[in-house]
Amino acid sequence: MKFNTKTIHGNQHPEPATGAVMTPIYQTSTYAQSSPGVHKGYEYSRGENPTRSALEAALANIENGTHGFAFGSGLAATDTVMKTLNPGDEIIAMDDLYGGSYRMFTRIYAKYGLNFHFVDMTNPQNVLEKINEKTKMIWIETPTNPLMKIVDIQAVVELVKGKDILVAVDNTFASPYLQNPLDLGADIVMHSATKYLGGHSDVVAGALVVKNKELAEKLHFQLFAGGGILGPQDSYLVLRGIKTLHVRMQRHCENGKKVAEFLSNHPKVENVYYPGLENHPNHEVAKKQMRDFGGMVTFTFKSEKKEDAVKFLETVKVFTLAESLGGVESLANHPTTMTHASIPAEKRAELGITDDLVRLSVGIEDIEDLLADLEQALG
């Protein structure tokens, strides 16, 4: 199947008892057994639930994996990956990444003996310099949040080939429509399914997809034993969202490019971070590993003043000032006070996450309305 067909039909089947086209919401915690230990594959919903199983099968299909897992949030998915490691293990992580991931790595797992090295992976040599016998995982985020850096996944995979090092990719900003890290050699792909997979700002969820059976068994054990599962109602919502992922992403990409071009030509805007622009430093890598460039756009002001960013965010009307991204509606975000506030100010400054930085999640509204809103807010 081609991708647009897989989102609707891939690993998805009518419900066998009634022929229901849409997977029912199995709102149950437990399942009847005909004899002790004899059942129909379901015992207790922390372990398995038919609605969640249908979602997990769909996730595996659209990421070209063999095993999918659904979690209560993207951070719950990330947490489960970290639990497969041992004290003393070292992880090389992208320096520019979601603030919640940075917070988890530095404030939770660091005190349990995991050691993290944050490097700019747009230069694979920076990764190579940190690899040693204790390195057990590379954590990639591409495109990055919020500076829209692009990491060459295949180049990083080549660095660890033949070594006992897992490569995990946070694919949230791209979605499976734009990028499939497993096809590029990664071992684990993670999503905050809250974002593009759900697509309607009505669910919080996470996902992991892998190909390796042994790794899948480890992750399933951590999910079952740790209990960070996704409930049936939320599983249904993400499964519904996946069915329109392809058509939504087409419009996100169209609108994102036009918003980036508009901002690039605006006299009050200094920098625009969007991998679809030819002047983006990682544009060629993005062209190589992504099918299009998405709907996330970040920019700064020529004044370099926080006040101008705040005024803009208070003035937008079609864009909504809110956290999160990837929904059908356009959102605007101020990373230093919102999504990345947990990153120390000196670290943000080092990365270039300045107080005048604004992150846009460009939705699927009419582009003329979006551009008019940006014009009036910047004016």
mmCIF file of C-alpha atoms in Angstrom:
data_model
loop_
_atom_site.group_PDB
_atom_site.id
_atom_site.type_symbol
_atom_site.label_atom_id
_atom_site.label_comp_id
_atom_site.label_asym_id
_atom_site.label_seq_id
_atom_site.Cartn_x
_atom_site.Cartn_y
_atom_site.Cartn_z
ATOM 1 C CA MET A 1 0.000 0.000 0.000
ATOM 2 C CA LYS A 2 1.047 3.585 -0.608
ATOM 3 C CA PHE A 3 1.159 5.838 2.462
ATOM 4 C CA ASN A 4 -2.155 7.612 1.814
ATOM 5 C CA THR A 5 -3.892 4.229 1.703
ATOM 6 C CA LYS A 6 -2.020 2.841 4.714
ATOM 7 C CA THR A 7 -3.295 5.581 7.005
ATOM 8 C CA ILE A 8 -6.843 4.366 6.332
ATOM 9 C CA HIS A 9 -6.410 0.638 5.820
ATOM 10 C CA GLY A 10 -2.932 -0.389 6.998
ATOM 11 C CA ASN A 11 -3.184 -3.167 9.619
ATOM 12 C CA GLN A 12 -6.784 -2.113 10.204
ATOM 13 C CA HIS A 13 -9.744 -4.445 9.757
ATOM 14 C CA PRO A 14 -13.493 -4.444 10.398
ATOM 15 C CA GLU A 15 -14.383 -5.635 13.889
ATOM 16 C CA PRO A 16 -15.012 -9.403 13.477
ATOM 17 C CA ALA A 17 -18.071 -9.810 15.744
ATOM 18 C CA THR A 18 -20.264 -7.216 14.026
ATOM 19 C CA GLY A 19 -18.314 -6.042 10.976
ATOM 20 C CA ALA A 20 -18.010 -2.504 12.408
ATOM 21 C CA VAL A 21 -15.799 -0.494 10.048
ATOM 22 C CA MET A 22 -14.441 1.663 12.863
ATOM 23 C CA THR A 23 -12.716 -0.075 15.756
ATOM 24 C CA PRO A 24 -15.064 0.031 18.776
ATOM 25 C CA ILE A 25 -14.039 1.593 22.068
ATOM 26 C CA TYR A 26 -13.574 -1.418 24.339
ATOM 27 C CA GLN A 27 -14.204 0.356 27.621
ATOM 28 C CA THR A 28 -13.379 -2.569 29.863
ATOM 29 C CA SER A 29 -10.692 -3.285 32.425
ATOM 30 C CA THR A 30 -10.871 -7.102 32.375
ATOM 31 C CA TYR A 31 -12.001 -10.056 30.258
ATOM 32 C CA ALA A 32 -13.864 -13.310 30.989
ATOM 33 C CA GLN A 33 -11.867 -16.540 30.895
ATOM 34 C CA SER A 34 -13.355 -19.944 30.101
ATOM 35 C CA SER A 35 -10.877 -21.671 32.434
ATOM 36 C CA PRO A 36 -7.981 -20.327 34.515
ATOM 37 C CA GLY A 37 -5.449 -18.960 32.029
ATOM 38 C CA VAL A 38 -7.647 -19.801 29.028
ATOM 39 C CA HIS A 39 -8.834 -16.642 27.254
ATOM 40 C CA LYS A 40 -9.112 -14.955 23.861
ATOM 41 C CA GLY A 41 -5.801 -13.115 24.045
ATOM 42 C CA TYR A 42 -6.947 -10.505 26.529
ATOM 43 C CA GLU A 43 -6.698 -10.782 30.315
ATOM 44 C CA TYR A 44 -6.412 -7.294 31.764
ATOM 45 C CA SER A 45 -6.373 -3.972 29.953
ATOM 46 C CA ARG A 46 -3.053 -2.792 31.320
ATOM 47 C CA GLY A 47 -1.553 -5.617 29.273
ATOM 48 C CA GLU A 48 -3.750 -5.519 26.195
ATOM 49 C CA ASN A 49 -6.930 -3.787 25.052
ATOM 50 C CA PRO A 50 -8.504 -4.339 21.612
ATOM 51 C CA THR A 51 -8.824 -0.620 20.854
ATOM 52 C CA ARG A 52 -5.235 0.055 21.853
ATOM 53 C CA SER A 53 -4.079 -3.039 19.957
ATOM 54 C CA ALA A 54 -5.728 -1.709 16.796
ATOM 55 C CA LEU A 55 -3.957 1.619 17.234
ATOM 56 C CA GLU A 56 -0.613 -0.071 17.872
ATOM 57 C CA ALA A 57 -0.977 -2.140 14.713
ATOM 58 C CA ALA A 58 -1.746 1.004 12.702
ATOM 59 C CA LEU A 59 1.242 2.836 14.218
ATOM 60 C CA ALA A 60 3.585 0.003 13.265
ATOM 61 C CA ASN A 61 2.229 0.018 9.722
ATOM 62 C CA ILE A 62 2.607 3.715 8.958
ATOM 63 C CA GLU A 63 6.156 3.787 10.412
ATOM 64 C CA ASN A 64 7.151 0.634 8.517
ATOM 65 C CA GLY A 65 7.843 -1.220 11.760
ATOM 66 C CA THR A 66 6.654 -4.534 13.158
ATOM 67 C CA HIS A 67 5.684 -3.582 16.723
ATOM 68 C CA GLY A 68 3.857 -0.478 17.916
ATOM 69 C CA PHE A 69 3.155 0.674 21.472
ATOM 70 C CA ALA A 70 0.737 3.362 22.672
ATOM 71 C CA PHE A 71 1.336 5.403 25.828
ATOM 72 C CA GLY A 72 -0.422 7.973 27.969
ATOM 73 C CA SER A 73 1.871 10.724 26.611
ATOM 74 C CA GLY A 74 4.965 11.247 24.521
ATOM 75 C CA LEU A 75 6.999 11.626 27.694
ATOM 76 C CA ALA A 76 5.643 8.296 28.955
ATOM 77 C CA ALA A 77 6.950 6.740 25.749
ATOM 78 C CA THR A 78 10.352 8.395 26.220
ATOM 79 C CA ASP A 79 10.384 7.310 29.866
ATOM 80 C CA THR A 80 9.827 3.700 28.819
ATOM 81 C CA VAL A 81 12.796 3.831 26.440
ATOM 82 C CA MET A 82 15.033 5.203 29.204
ATOM 83 C CA LYS A 83 13.975 2.358 31.511
ATOM 84 C CA THR A 84 15.587 -0.161 29.176
ATOM 85 C CA LEU A 85 18.994 1.296 30.137
ATOM 86 C CA ASN A 86 21.151 0.688 33.224
ATOM 87 C CA PRO A 87 22.984 2.955 35.675
ATOM 88 C CA GLY A 88 26.308 3.996 34.201
ATOM 89 C CA ASP A 89 25.062 3.896 30.612
ATOM 90 C CA GLU A 90 25.714 6.979 28.503
ATOM 91 C CA ILE A 91 23.303 8.614 26.074
ATOM 92 C CA ILE A 92 24.242 11.115 23.387
ATOM 93 C CA ALA A 93 21.294 13.451 22.814
ATOM 94 C CA MET A 94 20.583 16.325 20.444
ATOM 95 C CA ASP A 95 21.343 19.644 22.112
ATOM 96 C CA ASP A 96 18.229 21.385 20.773
ATOM 97 C CA LEU A 97 15.250 19.292 21.832
ATOM 98 C CA TYR A 98 11.846 19.466 23.497
ATOM 99 C CA GLY A 99 12.081 21.000 26.967
ATOM 100 C CA GLY A 100 10.216 18.098 28.553
ATOM 101 C CA SER A 101 12.751 15.611 27.208
ATOM 102 C CA TYR A 102 15.632 17.725 28.501
ATOM 103 C CA ARG A 103 13.921 17.989 31.900
ATOM 104 C CA MET A 104 13.426 14.215 32.091
ATOM 105 C CA PHE A 105 17.003 13.457 31.095
ATOM 106 C CA THR A 106 18.681 15.964 33.418
ATOM 107 C CA ARG A 107 16.379 16.055 36.446
ATOM 108 C CA ILE A 108 15.108 12.469 36.641
ATOM 109 C CA TYR A 109 17.368 9.968 34.928
ATOM 110 C CA ALA A 110 20.667 11.709 35.622
ATOM 111 C CA LYS A 111 20.190 11.085 39.348
ATOM 112 C CA TYR A 112 19.623 7.384 38.638
ATOM 113 C CA GLY A 113 23.025 7.041 37.021
ATOM 114 C CA LEU A 114 22.338 7.660 33.333
ATOM 115 C CA ASN A 115 24.847 10.084 31.838
ATOM 116 C CA PHE A 116 23.780 12.406 29.029
ATOM 117 C CA HIS A 117 25.928 14.290 26.518
ATOM 118 C CA PHE A 118 24.090 17.016 24.593
ATOM 119 C CA VAL A 119 25.680 17.787 21.222
ATOM 120 C CA ASP A 120 24.783 19.516 17.986
ATOM 121 C CA MET A 121 24.082 16.511 15.775
ATOM 122 C CA THR A 122 23.816 18.567 12.596
ATOM 123 C CA ASN A 123 27.547 17.781 12.506
ATOM 124 C CA PRO A 124 27.812 13.984 12.950
ATOM 125 C CA GLN A 125 31.442 14.419 14.014
ATOM 126 C CA ASN A 126 30.150 15.826 17.311
ATOM 127 C CA VAL A 127 28.432 12.495 17.949
ATOM 128 C CA LEU A 128 31.498 10.483 17.053
ATOM 129 C CA GLU A 129 33.626 12.405 19.559
ATOM 130 C CA LYS A 130 31.347 11.362 22.446
ATOM 131 C CA ILE A 131 31.015 7.650 21.618
ATOM 132 C CA ASN A 132 32.797 5.336 24.054
ATOM 133 C CA GLU A 133 32.369 1.853 25.536
ATOM 134 C CA LYS A 134 29.637 3.137 27.879
ATOM 135 C CA THR A 135 27.517 4.664 25.113
ATOM 136 C CA LYS A 136 24.260 2.733 24.781
ATOM 137 C CA MET A 137 21.895 5.109 22.976
ATOM 138 C CA ILE A 138 21.764 8.037 20.569
ATOM 139 C CA TRP A 139 18.666 10.221 21.059
ATOM 140 C CA ILE A 140 17.901 12.209 17.911
ATOM 141 C CA GLU A 141 15.224 14.831 17.444
ATOM 142 C CA THR A 142 14.718 16.033 13.880
ATOM 143 C CA PRO A 143 13.361 18.529 13.010
ATOM 144 C CA THR A 144 14.304 19.937 16.406
ATOM 145 C CA ASN A 145 12.130 21.866 18.799
ATOM 146 C CA PRO A 146 12.197 24.866 18.546
ATOM 147 C CA LEU A 147 15.106 25.763 16.223
ATOM 148 C CA MET A 148 14.131 23.406 13.386
ATOM 149 C CA LYS A 149 17.588 21.857 12.996
ATOM 150 C CA ILE A 150 17.810 18.755 10.804
ATOM 151 C CA VAL A 151 19.900 15.721 11.754
ATOM 152 C CA ASP A 152 21.092 13.319 9.062
ATOM 153 C CA ILE A 153 19.701 10.112 10.560
ATOM 154 C CA GLN A 154 21.540 7.777 8.189
ATOM 155 C CA ALA A 155 24.859 9.490 8.880
ATOM 156 C CA VAL A 156 24.441 9.004 12.641
ATOM 157 C CA VAL A 157 23.362 5.383 12.167
ATOM 158 C CA GLU A 158 26.541 4.723 10.177
ATOM 159 C CA LEU A 159 28.641 5.934 13.123
ATOM 160 C CA VAL A 160 27.291 3.208 15.433
ATOM 161 C CA LYS A 161 26.981 0.341 12.957
ATOM 162 C CA GLY A 162 28.278 -2.848 14.531
ATOM 163 C CA LYS A 163 28.238 -1.347 18.019
ATOM 164 C CA ASP A 164 25.812 -2.163 20.851
ATOM 165 C CA ILE A 165 24.231 1.286 20.586
ATOM 166 C CA LEU A 166 20.554 1.973 19.909
ATOM 167 C CA VAL A 167 19.453 4.912 17.782
ATOM 168 C CA ALA A 168 16.141 6.459 18.824
ATOM 169 C CA VAL A 169 14.434 9.250 16.882
ATOM 170 C CA ASP A 170 11.779 11.651 18.124
ATOM 171 C CA ASN A 171 9.755 11.969 14.915
ATOM 172 C CA THR A 172 7.020 14.197 16.348
ATOM 173 C CA PHE A 173 7.638 17.315 14.226
ATOM 174 C CA ALA A 174 7.861 15.350 10.976
ATOM 175 C CA SER A 175 5.157 12.707 11.522
ATOM 176 C CA PRO A 176 5.299 9.422 9.569
ATOM 177 C CA TYR A 177 3.958 11.280 6.542
ATOM 178 C CA LEU A 178 7.199 13.202 6.111
ATOM 179 C CA GLN A 179 9.848 10.879 7.525
ATOM 180 C CA ASN A 180 10.322 7.220 8.512
ATOM 181 C CA PRO A 181 13.405 6.853 10.740
ATOM 182 C CA LEU A 182 13.260 3.040 10.811
ATOM 183 C CA ASP A 183 13.783 3.033 7.044
ATOM 184 C CA LEU A 184 16.887 5.170 7.608
ATOM 185 C CA GLY A 185 18.377 2.638 10.034
ATOM 186 C CA ALA A 186 17.069 3.835 13.404
ATOM 187 C CA ASP A 187 16.055 1.254 16.019
ATOM 188 C CA ILE A 188 13.257 3.166 17.754
ATOM 189 C CA VAL A 189 10.914 5.890 16.568
ATOM 190 C CA MET A 190 9.007 7.944 19.130
ATOM 191 C CA HIS A 191 6.021 10.252 18.706
ATOM 192 C CA SER A 192 4.078 12.559 20.878
ATOM 193 C CA ALA A 193 0.839 11.311 19.320
ATOM 194 C CA THR A 194 -0.819 14.342 20.902
ATOM 195 C CA LYS A 195 0.475 16.283 17.925
ATOM 196 C CA TYR A 196 0.141 15.391 14.242
ATOM 197 C CA LEU A 197 -1.004 11.797 14.732
ATOM 198 C CA GLY A 198 -4.011 12.865 16.810
ATOM 199 C CA GLY A 199 -4.254 16.108 14.904
ATOM 200 C CA HIS A 200 -7.222 17.703 16.658
ATOM 201 C CA SER A 201 -5.873 18.934 20.023
ATOM 202 C CA ASP A 202 -8.253 16.643 21.881
ATOM 203 C CA VAL A 203 -5.971 13.865 23.160
ATOM 204 C CA VAL A 204 -2.644 13.397 24.974
ATOM 205 C CA ALA A 205 -0.789 10.268 23.837
ATOM 206 C CA GLY A 206 2.588 8.815 22.926
ATOM 207 C CA ALA A 207 3.898 6.092 20.641
ATOM 208 C CA LEU A 208 6.918 3.893 20.016
ATOM 209 C CA VAL A 209 7.550 1.766 16.929
ATOM 210 C CA VAL A 210 10.372 -0.759 16.400
ATOM 211 C CA LYS A 211 11.338 -3.590 14.072
ATOM 212 C CA ASN A 212 13.479 -5.763 16.337
ATOM 213 C CA LYS A 213 11.525 -8.472 18.184
ATOM 214 C CA GLU A 214 13.835 -8.617 21.212
ATOM 215 C CA LEU A 215 13.710 -4.856 21.627
ATOM 216 C CA ALA A 216 9.921 -4.971 21.253
ATOM 217 C CA GLU A 217 9.696 -7.503 24.071
ATOM 218 C CA LYS A 218 11.760 -5.253 26.346
ATOM 219 C CA LEU A 219 9.561 -2.253 25.607
ATOM 220 C CA HIS A 220 6.350 -4.236 26.066
ATOM 221 C CA PHE A 221 7.543 -5.449 29.460
ATOM 222 C CA GLN A 222 8.352 -1.907 30.557
ATOM 223 C CA LEU A 223 4.961 -0.696 29.342
ATOM 224 C CA PHE A 224 3.086 -3.525 31.049
ATOM 225 C CA ALA A 225 5.087 -3.370 34.290
ATOM 226 C CA GLY A 226 5.256 0.421 34.426
ATOM 227 C CA GLY A 227 1.634 0.958 33.465
ATOM 228 C CA GLY A 228 1.986 4.050 31.281
ATOM 229 C CA ILE A 229 -0.693 2.823 28.880
ATOM 230 C CA LEU A 230 -3.115 4.730 26.674
ATOM 231 C CA GLY A 231 -6.801 4.241 27.480
ATOM 232 C CA PRO A 232 -9.333 2.958 24.927
ATOM 233 C CA GLN A 233 -11.091 6.303 24.389
ATOM 234 C CA ASP A 234 -7.821 8.080 23.646
ATOM 235 C CA SER A 235 -6.639 5.150 21.514
ATOM 236 C CA TYR A 236 -9.777 5.553 19.424
ATOM 237 C CA LEU A 237 -9.141 9.283 18.982
ATOM 238 C CA VAL A 238 -5.566 8.772 17.779
ATOM 239 C CA LEU A 239 -6.678 5.958 15.465
ATOM 240 C CA ARG A 240 -9.304 8.296 14.022
ATOM 241 C CA GLY A 241 -6.692 11.018 13.623
ATOM 242 C CA ILE A 242 -4.331 8.743 11.702
ATOM 243 C CA LYS A 243 -6.999 8.182 9.044
ATOM 244 C CA THR A 244 -6.726 11.829 7.935
ATOM 245 C CA LEU A 245 -3.005 12.313 8.621
ATOM 246 C CA HIS A 246 -2.050 12.401 4.960
ATOM 247 C CA VAL A 247 -4.563 15.044 3.870
ATOM 248 C CA ARG A 248 -3.879 17.200 6.922
ATOM 249 C CA MET A 249 -0.114 17.046 6.432
ATOM 250 C CA GLN A 250 -0.444 18.104 2.811
ATOM 251 C CA ARG A 251 -2.138 21.326 3.916
ATOM 252 C CA HIS A 252 0.209 21.825 6.883
ATOM 253 C CA CYS A 253 3.139 21.682 4.450
ATOM 254 C CA GLU A 254 1.532 24.036 1.917
ATOM 255 C CA ASN A 255 0.645 26.605 4.559
ATOM 256 C CA GLY A 256 3.921 26.228 6.444
ATOM 257 C CA LYS A 257 5.982 27.046 3.378
ATOM 258 C CA LYS A 258 3.919 30.137 2.562
ATOM 259 C CA VAL A 259 4.089 31.383 6.150
ATOM 260 C CA ALA A 260 7.880 30.888 6.172
ATOM 261 C CA GLU A 261 8.238 32.790 2.903
ATOM 262 C CA PHE A 262 6.007 35.606 4.166
ATOM 263 C CA LEU A 263 8.017 35.987 7.361
ATOM 264 C CA SER A 264 11.316 35.864 5.455
ATOM 265 C CA ASN A 265 10.252 38.956 3.521
ATOM 266 C CA HIS A 266 8.818 40.913 6.457
ATOM 267 C CA PRO A 267 10.847 43.963 7.533
ATOM 268 C CA LYS A 268 10.413 43.268 11.259
ATOM 269 C CA VAL A 269 11.593 39.652 11.105
ATOM 270 C CA GLU A 270 15.278 38.763 11.492
ATOM 271 C CA ASN A 271 15.598 34.957 11.276
ATOM 272 C CA VAL A 272 13.174 32.354 9.993
ATOM 273 C CA TYR A 273 13.837 28.715 10.858
ATOM 274 C CA TYR A 274 12.130 26.423 8.357
ATOM 275 C CA PRO A 275 13.901 23.520 6.600
ATOM 276 C CA GLY A 276 11.986 24.152 3.384
ATOM 277 C CA LEU A 277 13.777 27.468 2.833
ATOM 278 C CA GLU A 278 16.856 27.153 0.613
ATOM 279 C CA ASN A 279 18.887 29.293 3.023
ATOM 280 C CA HIS A 280 18.262 26.864 5.898
ATOM 281 C CA PRO A 281 21.687 25.390 6.769
ATOM 282 C CA ASN A 282 20.324 21.828 6.730
ATOM 283 C CA HIS A 283 18.037 22.225 3.703
ATOM 284 C CA GLU A 284 19.808 19.602 1.591
ATOM 285 C CA VAL A 285 19.653 16.990 4.376
ATOM 286 C CA ALA A 286 15.958 17.753 4.840
ATOM 287 C CA LYS A 287 15.351 17.266 1.108
ATOM 288 C CA LYS A 288 17.156 13.933 1.255
ATOM 289 C CA GLN A 289 15.325 12.329 4.178
ATOM 290 C CA MET A 290 11.941 14.108 4.291
ATOM 291 C CA ARG A 291 9.117 14.027 1.741
ATOM 292 C CA ASP A 292 8.177 17.649 2.474
ATOM 293 C CA PHE A 293 8.998 20.205 5.154
ATOM 294 C CA GLY A 294 6.030 20.333 7.519
ATOM 295 C CA GLY A 295 4.057 23.029 9.256
ATOM 296 C CA MET A 296 6.413 24.174 12.033
ATOM 297 C CA VAL A 297 8.000 27.617 11.617
ATOM 298 C CA THR A 298 10.122 29.551 14.129
ATOM 299 C CA PHE A 299 11.250 33.171 13.826
ATOM 300 C CA THR A 300 12.917 36.040 15.666
ATOM 301 C CA PHE A 301 12.571 39.831 15.522
ATOM 302 C CA LYS A 302 15.107 42.322 14.201
ATOM 303 C CA SER A 303 14.632 44.309 17.404
ATOM 304 C CA GLU A 304 15.696 41.245 19.456
ATOM 305 C CA LYS A 305 13.200 42.418 22.076
ATOM 306 C CA LYS A 306 11.067 40.058 24.121
ATOM 307 C CA GLU A 307 8.417 42.783 24.237
ATOM 308 C CA ASP A 308 7.883 42.561 20.477
ATOM 309 C CA ALA A 309 7.398 38.794 20.687
ATOM 310 C CA VAL A 310 4.945 39.165 23.568
ATOM 311 C CA LYS A 311 3.020 41.899 21.753
ATOM 312 C CA PHE A 312 2.805 39.740 18.645
ATOM 313 C CA LEU A 313 1.559 36.759 20.653
ATOM 314 C CA GLU A 314 -1.042 38.875 22.432
ATOM 315 C CA THR A 315 -2.273 40.339 19.145
ATOM 316 C CA VAL A 316 -2.754 37.293 16.909
ATOM 317 C CA LYS A 317 -6.401 36.365 16.304
ATOM 318 C CA VAL A 318 -6.480 33.333 13.983
ATOM 319 C CA PHE A 319 -3.363 31.879 15.567
ATOM 320 C CA THR A 320 -4.018 30.863 19.176
ATOM 321 C CA LEU A 321 -1.443 31.475 21.896
ATOM 322 C CA ALA A 322 -1.109 28.012 23.416
ATOM 323 C CA GLU A 323 1.297 25.164 24.045
ATOM 324 C CA SER A 324 1.409 22.055 21.850
ATOM 325 C CA LEU A 325 1.376 21.789 18.071
ATOM 326 C CA GLY A 326 0.213 19.686 15.155
ATOM 327 C CA GLY A 327 -3.528 20.299 15.440
ATOM 328 C CA VAL A 328 -5.771 21.491 12.633
ATOM 329 C CA GLU A 329 -5.785 24.961 14.184
ATOM 330 C CA SER A 330 -2.783 27.299 14.055
ATOM 331 C CA LEU A 331 -0.978 27.870 17.345
ATOM 332 C CA ALA A 332 1.678 30.355 18.450
ATOM 333 C CA ASN A 333 4.128 29.684 21.256
ATOM 334 C CA HIS A 334 6.829 31.534 23.215
ATOM 335 C CA PRO A 335 9.412 28.826 23.970
ATOM 336 C CA THR A 336 11.373 30.622 26.706
ATOM 337 C CA THR A 337 8.302 31.068 28.899
ATOM 338 C CA MET A 338 6.287 28.059 27.742
ATOM 339 C CA THR A 339 7.579 24.801 26.214
ATOM 340 C CA HIS A 340 11.262 25.363 27.039
ATOM 341 C CA ALA A 341 11.000 27.185 30.363
ATOM 342 C CA SER A 342 12.447 24.128 32.143
ATOM 343 C CA ILE A 343 15.741 24.539 30.267
ATOM 344 C CA PRO A 344 18.108 26.837 32.222
ATOM 345 C CA ALA A 345 18.365 30.357 30.788
ATOM 346 C CA GLU A 346 22.108 30.045 30.170
ATOM 347 C CA LYS A 347 21.567 26.805 28.230
ATOM 348 C CA ARG A 348 18.820 28.428 26.144
ATOM 349 C CA ALA A 349 21.097 31.344 25.364
ATOM 350 C CA GLU A 350 23.875 28.966 24.341
ATOM 351 C CA LEU A 351 21.526 27.199 21.922
ATOM 352 C CA GLY A 352 20.029 30.383 20.485
ATOM 353 C CA ILE A 353 16.588 30.051 22.079
ATOM 354 C CA THR A 354 16.250 33.790 22.656
ATOM 355 C CA ASP A 355 13.490 35.728 24.382
ATOM 356 C CA ASP A 356 12.270 37.115 21.052
ATOM 357 C CA LEU A 357 11.862 33.642 19.538
ATOM 358 C CA VAL A 358 8.339 32.660 18.449
ATOM 359 C CA ARG A 359 7.314 29.153 17.352
ATOM 360 C CA LEU A 360 4.339 28.720 15.039
ATOM 361 C CA SER A 361 2.402 25.530 14.427
ATOM 362 C CA VAL A 362 0.776 26.360 11.105
ATOM 363 C CA GLY A 363 -2.645 24.764 10.816
ATOM 364 C CA ILE A 364 -4.889 23.969 7.873
ATOM 365 C CA GLU A 365 -6.968 27.150 7.761
ATOM 366 C CA ASP A 366 -7.190 29.266 4.609
ATOM 367 C CA ILE A 367 -3.705 30.644 3.979
ATOM 368 C CA GLU A 368 -4.998 34.132 3.225
ATOM 369 C CA ASP A 369 -6.499 34.355 6.702
ATOM 370 C CA LEU A 370 -3.272 33.156 8.292
ATOM 371 C CA LEU A 371 -1.107 35.640 6.407
ATOM 372 C CA ALA A 372 -3.496 38.484 7.169
ATOM 373 C CA ASP A 373 -3.346 37.603 10.841
ATOM 374 C CA LEU A 374 0.441 37.606 10.829
ATOM 375 C CA GLU A 375 0.475 40.930 8.998
ATOM 376 C CA GLN A 376 -1.805 42.648 11.495
ATOM 377 C CA ALA A 377 -0.013 41.179 14.502
ATOM 378 C CA LEU A 378 3.412 42.192 13.220
ATOM 379 C CA GLY A 379 2.134 45.603 12.161
#
